[in-house]
Tab-separated table of C-alpha atoms in Angstrom:
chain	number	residue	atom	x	y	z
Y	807	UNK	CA	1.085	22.258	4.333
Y	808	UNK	CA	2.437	19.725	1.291
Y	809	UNK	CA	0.264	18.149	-0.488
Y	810	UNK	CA	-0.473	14.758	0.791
Y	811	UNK	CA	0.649	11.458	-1.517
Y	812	UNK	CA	-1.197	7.749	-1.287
Y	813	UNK	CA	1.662	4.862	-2.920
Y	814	UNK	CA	0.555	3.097	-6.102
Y	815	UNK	CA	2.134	-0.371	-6.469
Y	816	UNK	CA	2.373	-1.214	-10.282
Y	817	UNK	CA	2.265	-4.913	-11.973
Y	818	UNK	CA	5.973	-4.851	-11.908
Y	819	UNK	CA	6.514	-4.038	-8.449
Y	820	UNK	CA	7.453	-0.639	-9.097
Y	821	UNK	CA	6.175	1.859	-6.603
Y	822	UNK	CA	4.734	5.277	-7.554
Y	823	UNK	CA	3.351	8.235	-5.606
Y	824	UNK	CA	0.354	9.810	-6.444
Y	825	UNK	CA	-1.107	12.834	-5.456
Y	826	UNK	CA	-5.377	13.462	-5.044
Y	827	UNK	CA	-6.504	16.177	-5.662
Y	828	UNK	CA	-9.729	15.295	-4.071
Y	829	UNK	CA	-11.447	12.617	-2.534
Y	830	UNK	CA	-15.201	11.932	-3.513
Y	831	UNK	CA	-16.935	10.079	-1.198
Y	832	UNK	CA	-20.406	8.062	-1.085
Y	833	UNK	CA	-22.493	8.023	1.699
Y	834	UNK	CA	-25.044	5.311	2.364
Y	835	UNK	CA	-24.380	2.865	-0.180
Y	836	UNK	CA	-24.821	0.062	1.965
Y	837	UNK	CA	-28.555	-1.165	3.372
Y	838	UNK	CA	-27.110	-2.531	6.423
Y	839	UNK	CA	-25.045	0.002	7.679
Y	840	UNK	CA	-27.819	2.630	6.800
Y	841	UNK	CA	-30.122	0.447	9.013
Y	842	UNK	CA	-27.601	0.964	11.999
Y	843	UNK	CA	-27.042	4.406	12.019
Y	844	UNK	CA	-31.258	4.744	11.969
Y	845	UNK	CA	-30.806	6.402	8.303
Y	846	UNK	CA	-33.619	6.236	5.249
Y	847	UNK	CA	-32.131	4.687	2.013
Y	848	UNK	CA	-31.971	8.264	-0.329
Y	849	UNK	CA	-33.532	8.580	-3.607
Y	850	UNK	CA	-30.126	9.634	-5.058
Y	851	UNK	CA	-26.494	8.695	-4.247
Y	852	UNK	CA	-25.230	10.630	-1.503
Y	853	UNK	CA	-21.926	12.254	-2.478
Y	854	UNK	CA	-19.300	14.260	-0.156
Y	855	UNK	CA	-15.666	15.394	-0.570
Y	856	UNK	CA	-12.320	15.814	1.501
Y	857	UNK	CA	-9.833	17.788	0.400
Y	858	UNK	CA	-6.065	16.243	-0.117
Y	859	UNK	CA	-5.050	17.630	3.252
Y	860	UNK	CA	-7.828	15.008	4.926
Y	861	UNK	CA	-4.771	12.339	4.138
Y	862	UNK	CA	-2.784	11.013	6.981
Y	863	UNK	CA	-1.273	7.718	7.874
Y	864	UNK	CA	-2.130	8.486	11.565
Y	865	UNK	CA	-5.129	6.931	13.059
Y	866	UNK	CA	-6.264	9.275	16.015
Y	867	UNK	CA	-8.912	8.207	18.736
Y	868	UNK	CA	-9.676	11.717	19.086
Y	869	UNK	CA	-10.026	15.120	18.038
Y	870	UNK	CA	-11.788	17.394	19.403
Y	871	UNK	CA	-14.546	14.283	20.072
Y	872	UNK	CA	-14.481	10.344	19.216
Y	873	UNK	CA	-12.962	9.679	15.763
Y	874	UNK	CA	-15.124	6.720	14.239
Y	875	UNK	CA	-13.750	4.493	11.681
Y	876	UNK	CA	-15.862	3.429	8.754
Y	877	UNK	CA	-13.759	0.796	6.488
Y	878	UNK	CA	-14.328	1.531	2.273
Y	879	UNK	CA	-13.593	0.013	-0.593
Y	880	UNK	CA	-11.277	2.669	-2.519
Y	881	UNK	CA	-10.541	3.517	-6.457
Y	882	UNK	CA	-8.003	5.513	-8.322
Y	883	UNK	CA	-8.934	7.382	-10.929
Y	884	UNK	CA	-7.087	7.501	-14.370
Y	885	UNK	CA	-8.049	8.790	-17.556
Y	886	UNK	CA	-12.130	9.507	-15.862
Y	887	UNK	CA	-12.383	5.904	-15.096
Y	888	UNK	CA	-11.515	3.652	-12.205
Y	889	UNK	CA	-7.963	2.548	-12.798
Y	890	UNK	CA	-6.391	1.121	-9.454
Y	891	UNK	CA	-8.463	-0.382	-6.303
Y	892	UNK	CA	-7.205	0.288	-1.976
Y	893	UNK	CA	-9.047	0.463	1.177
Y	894	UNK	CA	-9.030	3.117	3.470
Y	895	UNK	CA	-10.718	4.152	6.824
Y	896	UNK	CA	-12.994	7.191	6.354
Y	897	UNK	CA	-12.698	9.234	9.778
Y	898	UNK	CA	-16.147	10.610	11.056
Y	899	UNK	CA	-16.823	13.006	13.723
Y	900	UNK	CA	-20.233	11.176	14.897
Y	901	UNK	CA	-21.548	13.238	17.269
Y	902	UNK	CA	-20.845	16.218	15.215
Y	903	UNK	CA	-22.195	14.938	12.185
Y	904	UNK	CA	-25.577	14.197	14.296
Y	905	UNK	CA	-25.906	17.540	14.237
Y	906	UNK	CA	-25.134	18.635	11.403
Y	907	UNK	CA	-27.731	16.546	10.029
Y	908	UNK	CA	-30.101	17.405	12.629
Y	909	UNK	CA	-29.885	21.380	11.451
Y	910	UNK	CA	-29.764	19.945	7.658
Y	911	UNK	CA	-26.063	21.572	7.181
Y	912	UNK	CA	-23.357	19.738	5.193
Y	913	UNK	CA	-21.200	17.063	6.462
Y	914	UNK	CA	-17.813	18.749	6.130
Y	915	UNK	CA	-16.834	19.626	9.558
Y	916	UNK	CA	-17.344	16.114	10.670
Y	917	UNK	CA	-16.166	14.109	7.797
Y	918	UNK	CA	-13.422	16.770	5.922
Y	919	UNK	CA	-11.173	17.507	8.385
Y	920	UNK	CA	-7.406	17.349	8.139
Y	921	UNK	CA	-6.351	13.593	9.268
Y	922	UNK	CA	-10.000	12.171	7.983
Y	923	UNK	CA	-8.997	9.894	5.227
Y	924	UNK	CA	-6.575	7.016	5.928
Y	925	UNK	CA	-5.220	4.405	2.688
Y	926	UNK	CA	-3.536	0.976	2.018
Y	927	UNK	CA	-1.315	1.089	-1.153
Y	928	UNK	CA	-3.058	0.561	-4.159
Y	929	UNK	CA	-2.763	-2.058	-6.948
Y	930	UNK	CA	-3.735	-1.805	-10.668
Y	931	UNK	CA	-7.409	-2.960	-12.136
Y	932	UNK	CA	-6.657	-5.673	-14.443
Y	933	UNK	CA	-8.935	-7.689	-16.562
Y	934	UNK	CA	-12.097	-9.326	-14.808
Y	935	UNK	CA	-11.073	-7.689	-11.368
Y	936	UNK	CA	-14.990	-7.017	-10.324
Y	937	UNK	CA	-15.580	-8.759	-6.418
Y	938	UNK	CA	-13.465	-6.059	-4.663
Y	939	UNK	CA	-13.814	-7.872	-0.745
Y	940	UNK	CA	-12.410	-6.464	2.536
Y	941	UNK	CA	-12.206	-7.403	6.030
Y	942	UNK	CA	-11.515	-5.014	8.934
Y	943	UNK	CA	-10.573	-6.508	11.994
Y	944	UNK	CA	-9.743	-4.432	15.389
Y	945	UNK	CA	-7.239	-5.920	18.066
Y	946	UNK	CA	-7.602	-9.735	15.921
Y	947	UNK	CA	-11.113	-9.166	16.248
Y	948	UNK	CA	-13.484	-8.798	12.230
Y	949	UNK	CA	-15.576	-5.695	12.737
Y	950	UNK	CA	-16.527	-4.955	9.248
Y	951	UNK	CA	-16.886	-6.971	6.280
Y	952	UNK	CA	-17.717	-6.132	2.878
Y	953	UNK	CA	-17.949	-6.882	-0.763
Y	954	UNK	CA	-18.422	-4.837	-3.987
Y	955	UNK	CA	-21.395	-7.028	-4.677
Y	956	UNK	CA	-23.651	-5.426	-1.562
Y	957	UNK	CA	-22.811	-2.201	-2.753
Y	958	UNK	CA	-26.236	-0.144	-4.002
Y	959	UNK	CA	-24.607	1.246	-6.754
Y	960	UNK	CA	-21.391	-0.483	-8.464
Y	961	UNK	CA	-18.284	1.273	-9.926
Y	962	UNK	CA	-19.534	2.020	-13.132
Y	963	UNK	CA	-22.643	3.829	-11.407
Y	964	UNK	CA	-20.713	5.954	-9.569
Y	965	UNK	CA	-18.250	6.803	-12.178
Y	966	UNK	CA	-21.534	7.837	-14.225
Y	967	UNK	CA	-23.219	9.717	-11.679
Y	968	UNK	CA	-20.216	12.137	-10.251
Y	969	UNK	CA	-18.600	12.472	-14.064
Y	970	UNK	CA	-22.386	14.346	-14.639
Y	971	UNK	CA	-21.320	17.338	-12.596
Y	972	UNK	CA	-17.483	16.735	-11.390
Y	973	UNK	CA	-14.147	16.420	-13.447
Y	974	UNK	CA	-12.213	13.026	-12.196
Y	975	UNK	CA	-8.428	14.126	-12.173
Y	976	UNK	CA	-6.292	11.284	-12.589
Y	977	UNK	CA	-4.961	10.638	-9.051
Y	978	UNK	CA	-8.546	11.569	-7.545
Y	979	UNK	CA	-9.782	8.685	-4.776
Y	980	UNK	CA	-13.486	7.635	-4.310
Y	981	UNK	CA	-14.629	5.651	-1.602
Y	982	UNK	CA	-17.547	3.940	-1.793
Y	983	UNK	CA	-19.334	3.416	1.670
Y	984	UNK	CA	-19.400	1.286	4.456
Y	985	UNK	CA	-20.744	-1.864	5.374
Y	986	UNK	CA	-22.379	-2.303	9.149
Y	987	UNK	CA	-20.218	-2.354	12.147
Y	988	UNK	CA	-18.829	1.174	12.363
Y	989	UNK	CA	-17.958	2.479	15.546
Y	990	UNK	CA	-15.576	4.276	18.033
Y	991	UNK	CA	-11.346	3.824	17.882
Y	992	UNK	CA	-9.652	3.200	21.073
Y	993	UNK	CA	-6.666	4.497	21.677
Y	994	UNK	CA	-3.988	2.249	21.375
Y	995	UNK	CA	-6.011	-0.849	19.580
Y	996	UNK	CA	-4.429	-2.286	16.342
Y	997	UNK	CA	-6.580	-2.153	13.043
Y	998	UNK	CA	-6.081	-4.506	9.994
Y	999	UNK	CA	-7.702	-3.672	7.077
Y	1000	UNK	CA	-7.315	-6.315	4.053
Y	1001	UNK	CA	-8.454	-6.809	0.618
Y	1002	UNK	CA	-9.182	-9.673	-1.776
Y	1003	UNK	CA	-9.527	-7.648	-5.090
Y	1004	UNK	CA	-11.802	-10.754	-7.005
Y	1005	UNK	CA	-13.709	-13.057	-4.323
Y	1006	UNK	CA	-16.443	-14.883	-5.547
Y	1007	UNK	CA	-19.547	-13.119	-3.774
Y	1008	UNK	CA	-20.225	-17.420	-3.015
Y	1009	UNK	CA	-17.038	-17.179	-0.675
Y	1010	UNK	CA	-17.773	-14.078	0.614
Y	1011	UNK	CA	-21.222	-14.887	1.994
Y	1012	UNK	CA	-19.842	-18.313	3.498
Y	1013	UNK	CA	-17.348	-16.403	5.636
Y	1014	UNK	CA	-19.884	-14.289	6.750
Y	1015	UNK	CA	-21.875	-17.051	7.978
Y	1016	UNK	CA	-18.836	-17.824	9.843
Y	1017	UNK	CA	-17.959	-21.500	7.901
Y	1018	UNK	CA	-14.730	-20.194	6.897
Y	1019	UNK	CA	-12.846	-17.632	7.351
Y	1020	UNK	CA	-11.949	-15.099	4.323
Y	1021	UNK	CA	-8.264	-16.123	4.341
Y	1022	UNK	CA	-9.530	-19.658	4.302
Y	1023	UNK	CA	-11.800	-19.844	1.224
Y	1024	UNK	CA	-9.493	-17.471	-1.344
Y	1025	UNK	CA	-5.816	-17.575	0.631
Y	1026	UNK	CA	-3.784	-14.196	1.308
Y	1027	UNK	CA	-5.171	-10.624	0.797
Y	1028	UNK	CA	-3.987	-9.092	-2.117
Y	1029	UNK	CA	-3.365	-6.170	0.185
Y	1030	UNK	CA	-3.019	-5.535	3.986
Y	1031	UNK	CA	-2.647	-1.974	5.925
Y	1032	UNK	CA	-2.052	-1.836	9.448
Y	1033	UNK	CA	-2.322	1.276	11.697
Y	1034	UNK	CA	-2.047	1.727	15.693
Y	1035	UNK	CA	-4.697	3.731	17.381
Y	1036	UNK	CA	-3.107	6.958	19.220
């Protein structure tokens, strides 16, 4: 199998490919959404991986079981820091992963599999670039919203806390939770999944009260990815 590639899109428009050689991922960094799945807050950060072959740009409703889609604020590592910002959908095999963590046994098999890790382009970190905001919406409809600022731990922290045990290649992805509103793919719906890479957390909260919408309060996404359920 080649090794799977996620596009870069620099200041100047030119276009790179990049290839992962991992993807870290953190689990439970959001108090809401570890509310809805009936999960304690942990005492540490919860960190898992997918290996490059995880990337696709197909969204599947199933495999094996129900795919659920979890929307996440993505980085790029360069040089061991966070260099470029995406979104992507992290793929989750729920009912599988129920009991995995029902016998205590790692997550893999329900969150590692080839196909689990879908990704907009992504666009450099320049200066004062810290209010990372996204917006999934499913058939026109927002089913996840979230913003860097309700994140339990920020960048930084989890740039600290995997670079204690775990070399960041440049190329390497993290994604950095999920907000509430996770849930089965249908085959055949349309997902949308945007990004406003510096929204006042002010904007974002007045959207999520429903006075305005995203798009109204801070104009286009800075980035859009679009993917068909099959």
């Amino acid at each position: 199998m080649d090794r799977q590639s996620v596009t870069l899109t620099q200041v100047n428009g030119q276009v790179r490919h990049i290839i992962p050689s991992k993807i870290i991922c953190i689990g439970r960094n959001y108090a809401e959404h570890i509310h809805e799945l009936g999960n304690e807050i942990p005492d540490d950060m919860v960190v898992f991986l997918k290996p490059n072959s995880a990337i696709t740009t197909t969204l599947r409703s199933h495999l094996d079981e129900p795919l659920h889609y979890e929307a996440e604020l993505c980085f790029m590592v360069s040089n061991g820091q966070f260099s470029a910002v995406g979104v992507g959908l992290d793929m989750t095999k729920r009912q599988l992963q129920a009991k995995l963590k029902k016998q205590g046994l790692p997550w893999e098999r329900a969150k590692a599999f080839d196909g689990s890790a879908l990704f907009s382009d992504f666009i450099p970190i320049t200066q004062g670039m810290h209010n990372g905001c996204f917006q999934l919406t499913i058939d026109n409809v927002v089913t996840q919203l979230g913003h860097q600022q309700l994140m339990m731990y920020q960048p930084q922290a989890i740039v600290n806390a995997i670079s204690e045990f775990m070399t960041l290649n440049d190329g390497d992805i993290v994604m950095t939770g999920t907000p509430k509103g996770v849930g089965e793919v249908a085959a055949n719906s349309q997902f949308e999944l945007s990004m406003w890479a510096n929204m006042p957390f002010s904007d974002f909260k007045t959207a999520l009260v429903g006075d305005n919408t995203i798009a109204q309060s801070s104009g286009a996404a800075d980035i859009v990815a679009r993917w068909q359920a099959k």
